[in-house]
Short mmCIF file of C-alpha atoms and ligand atoms in Angstrom, two decimals:
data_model
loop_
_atom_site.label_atom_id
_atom_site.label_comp_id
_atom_site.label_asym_id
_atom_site.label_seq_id
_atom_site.Cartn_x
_atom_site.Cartn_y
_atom_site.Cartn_z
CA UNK A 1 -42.83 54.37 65.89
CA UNK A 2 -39.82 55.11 64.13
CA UNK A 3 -36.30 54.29 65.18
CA UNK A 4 -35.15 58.35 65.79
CA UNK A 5 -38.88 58.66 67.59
CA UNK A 6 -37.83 55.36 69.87
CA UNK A 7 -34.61 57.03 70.54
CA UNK A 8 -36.06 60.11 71.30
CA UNK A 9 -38.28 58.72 73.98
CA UNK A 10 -35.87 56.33 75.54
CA UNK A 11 -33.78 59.59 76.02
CA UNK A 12 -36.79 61.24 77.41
CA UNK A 13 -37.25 58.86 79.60
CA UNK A 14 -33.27 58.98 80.75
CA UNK A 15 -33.75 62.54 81.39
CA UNK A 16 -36.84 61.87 83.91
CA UNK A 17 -34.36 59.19 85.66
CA UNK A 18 -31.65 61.80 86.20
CA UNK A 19 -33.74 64.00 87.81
CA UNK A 20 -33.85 61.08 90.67
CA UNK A 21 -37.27 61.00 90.57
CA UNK A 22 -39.32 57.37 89.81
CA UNK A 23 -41.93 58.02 87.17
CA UNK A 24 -42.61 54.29 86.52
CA UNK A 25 -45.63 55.50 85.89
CA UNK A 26 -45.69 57.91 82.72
CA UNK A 27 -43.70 54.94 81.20
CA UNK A 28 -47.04 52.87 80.73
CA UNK A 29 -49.96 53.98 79.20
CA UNK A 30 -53.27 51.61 79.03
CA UNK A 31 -55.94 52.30 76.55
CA UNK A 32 -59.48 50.60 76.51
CA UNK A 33 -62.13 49.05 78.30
CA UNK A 34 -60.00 47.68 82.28
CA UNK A 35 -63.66 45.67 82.74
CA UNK A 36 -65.07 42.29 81.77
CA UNK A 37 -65.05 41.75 78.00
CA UNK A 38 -63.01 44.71 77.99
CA UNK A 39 -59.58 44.57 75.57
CA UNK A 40 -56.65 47.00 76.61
CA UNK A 41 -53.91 47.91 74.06
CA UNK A 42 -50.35 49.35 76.40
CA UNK A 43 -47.80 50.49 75.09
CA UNK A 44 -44.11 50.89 77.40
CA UNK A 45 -40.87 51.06 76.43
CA UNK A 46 -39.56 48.95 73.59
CA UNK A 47 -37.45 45.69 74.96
CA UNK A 48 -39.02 46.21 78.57
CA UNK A 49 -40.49 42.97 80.31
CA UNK A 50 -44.57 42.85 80.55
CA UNK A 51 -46.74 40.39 82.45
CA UNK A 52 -50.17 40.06 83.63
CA UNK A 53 -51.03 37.84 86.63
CA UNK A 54 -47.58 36.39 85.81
CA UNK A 55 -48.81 35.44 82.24
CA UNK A 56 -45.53 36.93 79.88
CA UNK A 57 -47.09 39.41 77.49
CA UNK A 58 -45.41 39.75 73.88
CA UNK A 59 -44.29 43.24 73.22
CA UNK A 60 -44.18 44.71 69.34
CA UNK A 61 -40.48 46.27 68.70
CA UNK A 62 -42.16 49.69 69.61
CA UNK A 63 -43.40 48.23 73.03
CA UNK A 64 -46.57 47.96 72.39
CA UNK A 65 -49.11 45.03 74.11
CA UNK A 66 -52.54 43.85 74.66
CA UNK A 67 -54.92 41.92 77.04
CA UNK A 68 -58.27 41.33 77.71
CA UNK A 69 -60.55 40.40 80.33
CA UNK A 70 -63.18 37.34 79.69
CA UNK A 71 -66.78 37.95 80.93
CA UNK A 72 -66.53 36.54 84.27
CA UNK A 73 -62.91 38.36 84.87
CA UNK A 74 -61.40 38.37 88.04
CA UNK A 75 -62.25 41.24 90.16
CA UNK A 76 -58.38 42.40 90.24
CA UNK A 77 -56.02 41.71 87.87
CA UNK A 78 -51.93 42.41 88.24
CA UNK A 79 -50.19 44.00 85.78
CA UNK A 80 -46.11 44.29 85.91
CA UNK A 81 -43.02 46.00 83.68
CA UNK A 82 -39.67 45.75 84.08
CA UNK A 83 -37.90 47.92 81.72
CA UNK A 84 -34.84 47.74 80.21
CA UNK A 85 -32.93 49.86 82.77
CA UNK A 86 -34.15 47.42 85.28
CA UNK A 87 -36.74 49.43 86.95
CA UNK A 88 -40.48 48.15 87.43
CA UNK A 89 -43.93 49.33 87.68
CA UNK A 90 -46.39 47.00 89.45
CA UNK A 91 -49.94 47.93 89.57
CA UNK A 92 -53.63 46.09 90.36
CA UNK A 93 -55.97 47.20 87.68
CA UNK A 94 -59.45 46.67 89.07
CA UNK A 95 -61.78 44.94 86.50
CA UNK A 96 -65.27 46.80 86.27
CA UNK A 97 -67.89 44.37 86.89
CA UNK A 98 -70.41 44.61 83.70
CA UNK A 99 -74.38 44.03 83.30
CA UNK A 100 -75.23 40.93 81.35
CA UNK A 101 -78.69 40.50 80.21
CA UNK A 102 -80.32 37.37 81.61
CA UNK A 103 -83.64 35.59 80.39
CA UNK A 104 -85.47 33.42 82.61
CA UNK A 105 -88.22 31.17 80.82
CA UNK A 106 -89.78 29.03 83.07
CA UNK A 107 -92.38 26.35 82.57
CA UNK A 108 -91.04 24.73 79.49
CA UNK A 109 -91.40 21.49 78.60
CA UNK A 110 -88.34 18.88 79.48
CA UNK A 111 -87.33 17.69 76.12
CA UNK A 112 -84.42 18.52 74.93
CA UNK A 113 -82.66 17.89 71.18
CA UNK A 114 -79.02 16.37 72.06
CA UNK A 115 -76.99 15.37 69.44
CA UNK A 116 -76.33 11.98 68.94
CA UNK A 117 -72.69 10.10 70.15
CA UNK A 118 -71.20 10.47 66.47
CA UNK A 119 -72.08 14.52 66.33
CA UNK A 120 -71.17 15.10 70.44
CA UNK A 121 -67.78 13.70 68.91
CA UNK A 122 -67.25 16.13 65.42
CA UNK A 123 -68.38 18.94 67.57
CA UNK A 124 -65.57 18.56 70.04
CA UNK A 125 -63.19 17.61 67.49
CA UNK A 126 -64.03 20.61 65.61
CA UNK A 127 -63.92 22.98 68.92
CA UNK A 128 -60.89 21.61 69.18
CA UNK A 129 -59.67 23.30 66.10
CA UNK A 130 -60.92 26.37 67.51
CA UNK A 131 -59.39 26.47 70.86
CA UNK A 132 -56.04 25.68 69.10
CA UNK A 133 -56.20 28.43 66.77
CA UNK A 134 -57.17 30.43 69.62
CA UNK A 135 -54.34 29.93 71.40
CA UNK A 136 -51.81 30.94 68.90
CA UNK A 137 -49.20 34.05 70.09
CA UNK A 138 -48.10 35.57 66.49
CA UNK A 139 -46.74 38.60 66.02
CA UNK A 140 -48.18 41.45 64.37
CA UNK A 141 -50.03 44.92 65.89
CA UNK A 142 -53.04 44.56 63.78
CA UNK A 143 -54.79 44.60 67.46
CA UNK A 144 -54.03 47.85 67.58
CA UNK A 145 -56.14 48.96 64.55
CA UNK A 146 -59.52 51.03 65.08
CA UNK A 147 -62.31 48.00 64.58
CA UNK A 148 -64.66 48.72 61.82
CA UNK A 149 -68.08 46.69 61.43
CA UNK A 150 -67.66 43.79 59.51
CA UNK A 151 -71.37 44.21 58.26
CA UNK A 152 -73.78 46.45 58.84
CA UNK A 153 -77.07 45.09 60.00
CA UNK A 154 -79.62 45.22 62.67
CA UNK A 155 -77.69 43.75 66.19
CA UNK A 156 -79.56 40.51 67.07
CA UNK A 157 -77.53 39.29 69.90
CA UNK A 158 -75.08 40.66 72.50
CA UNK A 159 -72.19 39.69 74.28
CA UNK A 160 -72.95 38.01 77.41
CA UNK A 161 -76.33 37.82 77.43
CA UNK A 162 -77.39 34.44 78.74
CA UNK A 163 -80.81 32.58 79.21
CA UNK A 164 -81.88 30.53 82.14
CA UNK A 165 -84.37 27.87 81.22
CA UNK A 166 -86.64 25.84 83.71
CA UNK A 167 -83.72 27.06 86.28
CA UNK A 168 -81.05 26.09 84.09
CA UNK A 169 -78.82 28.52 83.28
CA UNK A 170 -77.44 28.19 79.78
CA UNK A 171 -74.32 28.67 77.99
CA UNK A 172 -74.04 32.49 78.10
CA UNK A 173 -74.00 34.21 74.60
CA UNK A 174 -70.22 35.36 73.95
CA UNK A 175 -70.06 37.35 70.96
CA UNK A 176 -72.06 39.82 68.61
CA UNK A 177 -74.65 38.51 66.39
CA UNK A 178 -75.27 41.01 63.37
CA UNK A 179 -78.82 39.88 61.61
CA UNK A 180 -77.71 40.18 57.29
CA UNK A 181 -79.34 38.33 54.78
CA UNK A 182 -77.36 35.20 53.48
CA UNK A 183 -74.96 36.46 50.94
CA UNK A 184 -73.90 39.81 52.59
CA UNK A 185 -70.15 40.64 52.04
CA UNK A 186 -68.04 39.75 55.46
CA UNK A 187 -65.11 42.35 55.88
CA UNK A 188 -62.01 41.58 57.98
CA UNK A 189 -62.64 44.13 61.31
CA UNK A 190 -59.28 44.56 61.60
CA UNK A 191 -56.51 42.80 59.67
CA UNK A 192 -54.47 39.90 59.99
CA UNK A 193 -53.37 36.37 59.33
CA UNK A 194 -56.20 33.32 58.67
CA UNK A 195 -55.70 30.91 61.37
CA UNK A 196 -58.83 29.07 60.21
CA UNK A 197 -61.53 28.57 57.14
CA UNK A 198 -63.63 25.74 57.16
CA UNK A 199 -67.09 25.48 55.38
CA UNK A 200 -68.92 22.97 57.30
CA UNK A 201 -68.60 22.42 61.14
CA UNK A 202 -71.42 20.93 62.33
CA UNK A 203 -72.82 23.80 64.94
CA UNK A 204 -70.96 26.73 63.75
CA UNK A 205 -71.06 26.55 59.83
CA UNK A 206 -68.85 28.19 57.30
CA UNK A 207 -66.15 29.28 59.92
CA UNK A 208 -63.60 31.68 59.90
CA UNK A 209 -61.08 32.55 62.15
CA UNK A 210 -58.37 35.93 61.76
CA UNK A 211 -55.68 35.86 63.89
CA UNK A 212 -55.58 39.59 65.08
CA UNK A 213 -51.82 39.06 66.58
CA UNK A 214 -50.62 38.51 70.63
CA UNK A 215 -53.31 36.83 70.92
CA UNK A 216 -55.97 38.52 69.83
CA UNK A 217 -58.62 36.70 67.16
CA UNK A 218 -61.68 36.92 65.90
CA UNK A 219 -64.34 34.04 64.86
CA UNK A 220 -66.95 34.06 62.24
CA UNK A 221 -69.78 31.62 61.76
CA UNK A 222 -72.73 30.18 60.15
CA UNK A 223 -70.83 31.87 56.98
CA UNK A 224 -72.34 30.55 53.44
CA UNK A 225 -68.84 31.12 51.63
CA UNK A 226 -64.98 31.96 52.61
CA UNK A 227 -63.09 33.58 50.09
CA UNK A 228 -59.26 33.37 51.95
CA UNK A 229 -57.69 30.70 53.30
CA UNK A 230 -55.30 29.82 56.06
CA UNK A 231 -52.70 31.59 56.25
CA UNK A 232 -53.44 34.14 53.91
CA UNK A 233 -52.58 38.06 55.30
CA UNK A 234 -55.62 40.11 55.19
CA UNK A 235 -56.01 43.83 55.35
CA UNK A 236 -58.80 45.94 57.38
CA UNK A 237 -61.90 46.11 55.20
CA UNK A 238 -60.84 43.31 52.60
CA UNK A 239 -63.92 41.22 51.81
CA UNK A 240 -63.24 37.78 53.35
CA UNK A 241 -66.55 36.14 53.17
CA UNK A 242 -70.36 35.93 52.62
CA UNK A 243 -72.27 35.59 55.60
CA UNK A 244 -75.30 32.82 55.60
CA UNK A 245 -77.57 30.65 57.51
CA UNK A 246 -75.04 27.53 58.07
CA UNK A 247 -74.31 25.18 60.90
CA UNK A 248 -77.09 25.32 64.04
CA UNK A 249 -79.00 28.97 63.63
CA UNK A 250 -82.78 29.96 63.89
CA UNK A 251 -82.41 32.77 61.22
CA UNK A 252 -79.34 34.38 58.30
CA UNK A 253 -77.17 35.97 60.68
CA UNK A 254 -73.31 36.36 61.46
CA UNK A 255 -71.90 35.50 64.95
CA UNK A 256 -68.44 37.30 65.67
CA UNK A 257 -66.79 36.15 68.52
CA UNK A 258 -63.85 37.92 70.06
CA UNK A 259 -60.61 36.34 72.22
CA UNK A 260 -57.87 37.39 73.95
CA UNK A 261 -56.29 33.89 74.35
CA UNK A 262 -59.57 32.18 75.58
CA UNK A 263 -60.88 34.84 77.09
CA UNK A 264 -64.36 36.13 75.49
CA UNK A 265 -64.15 39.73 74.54
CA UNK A 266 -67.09 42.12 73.05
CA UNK A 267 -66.34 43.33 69.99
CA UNK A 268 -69.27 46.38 70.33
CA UNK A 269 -66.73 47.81 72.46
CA UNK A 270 -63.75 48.12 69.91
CA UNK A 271 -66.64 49.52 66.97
CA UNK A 272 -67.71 53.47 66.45
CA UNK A 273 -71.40 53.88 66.35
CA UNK A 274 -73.78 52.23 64.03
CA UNK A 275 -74.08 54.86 60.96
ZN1 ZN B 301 -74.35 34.62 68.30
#
């Protein structure tokens, strides 16, 4: 938005609040998926105060913001605005409950592959790089973009699918796995700023992280080459990678996982139609 368009509405706005009349309302606008996995993209008045569940959301200088809800979501979730003339708008947003897939498999045998004291340790050292990265508030509106498919390919895995094993119930799957040969070009879904490129963690592979701004990133894995590194701006549909077979996989594949903070997202939701 452009200063004279900011002014424009501010003055809008003024005009509603002489006519004595509270329209807290019209002065938020929430677009996107209010259910679990769901990201929502507001936009208010620039300079206005935004929380959810008391969390402090960052604004862009055209009062825009974002959230997201994780798979498991609370059923309710509070959203509040104070804007700059002081006035608020409180409001519950109820969370719509979503369908996961779940596999039971019963009557397998009890062995299980664990990995051995020295790998349980570089695995959580090297989720620890992820959850950091993840956790990063930078500004930036790339959020805000229209997602495009990173690759195009056959979808071998969704969001929040989850298998339960002898009774067990597994880690649930938490992002979208897109089945490519090894070597297929990786574009950026949406742009912004590498927060992390490694080639070789043990379980995830060649693994790439773009920071999305306010919290927003994505992850992708079992990658076979990165081609930007961190810190390094990238724009919507720049090539940042080649996808591959690396770290723990059965088959070539890319895994993209999507956060809000560490809440898992779906990315389906943010892309148009497979062509
Ligand atoms: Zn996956």
């Amino acid at each position: 938005m452009t200063y004279l368009r900011a002014v424009a509405g501010v003055a809008a706005l003024l005009s509603v609040a002489a006519v004595g009349v509270a329209r807290a309302a019209d002065k938020v606008s929430l677009s996107g998926d209010i259910s679990e996995g769901g990201l929502v993209v507001g936009q208010t008045e620039p300079g206005a105060k935004v929380s959810l569940d008391g969390r402090p959301l960052r604004l862009t200088p055209d009062g825009m913001f974002v959230f997201g809800f994780n798979r498991d979501a609370e059923k309710t979730a509070t959203l509040d605005v104070t804007f700059p003339d002081g006035t608020t708008d409180h409001r519950m947003l109820d969370v719509t409950r979503t369908k996961y897939k779940i596999q039971r498999i019963d009557g397998l045998p009890e062995k299980m592959v664990s990995p051995n004291p020295q790998q349980l340790a570089r695995i959580k050292r090297e989720n620890g790089q992820i959850i950091k990265a993840r956790e990063a508030d930078i500004d930036g509106s790339w959020f805000a973009q229209k997602f495009i498919w990173p690759a195009k390919g056959r979808i071998s895995g969704i969001f929040g699918s989850q298998r339960i094993l002898n009774g067990k119930p597994r880690a649930p799957h938490t992002g979208l796995d897109i089945a490519v040969p090894v070597g297929t070009e990786l574009r950026a879904p949406a742009g912004g700023v590498v927060s992390l490129a490694q080639p070789d963690f043990y379980l995830t592979g060649g693994t790439l992280m773009i920071d999305h701004g306010h919290g927003v990133s994505s992850v992708f894995i079992h990658l076979s080459e990165i081609d930007v590194k961190v810190g390094d701006v990238v724009k919507q549909g720049q090539k940042v990678a080649l996808t591959g077979a690396t770290g723990r996989v059965t088959g070539p594949h890319v895994h993209w996982g999507l956060y809000w903070f560490d809440n898992r997202l779906d990315p389906r939701r943010l892309l148009p139609a497979p062509k």
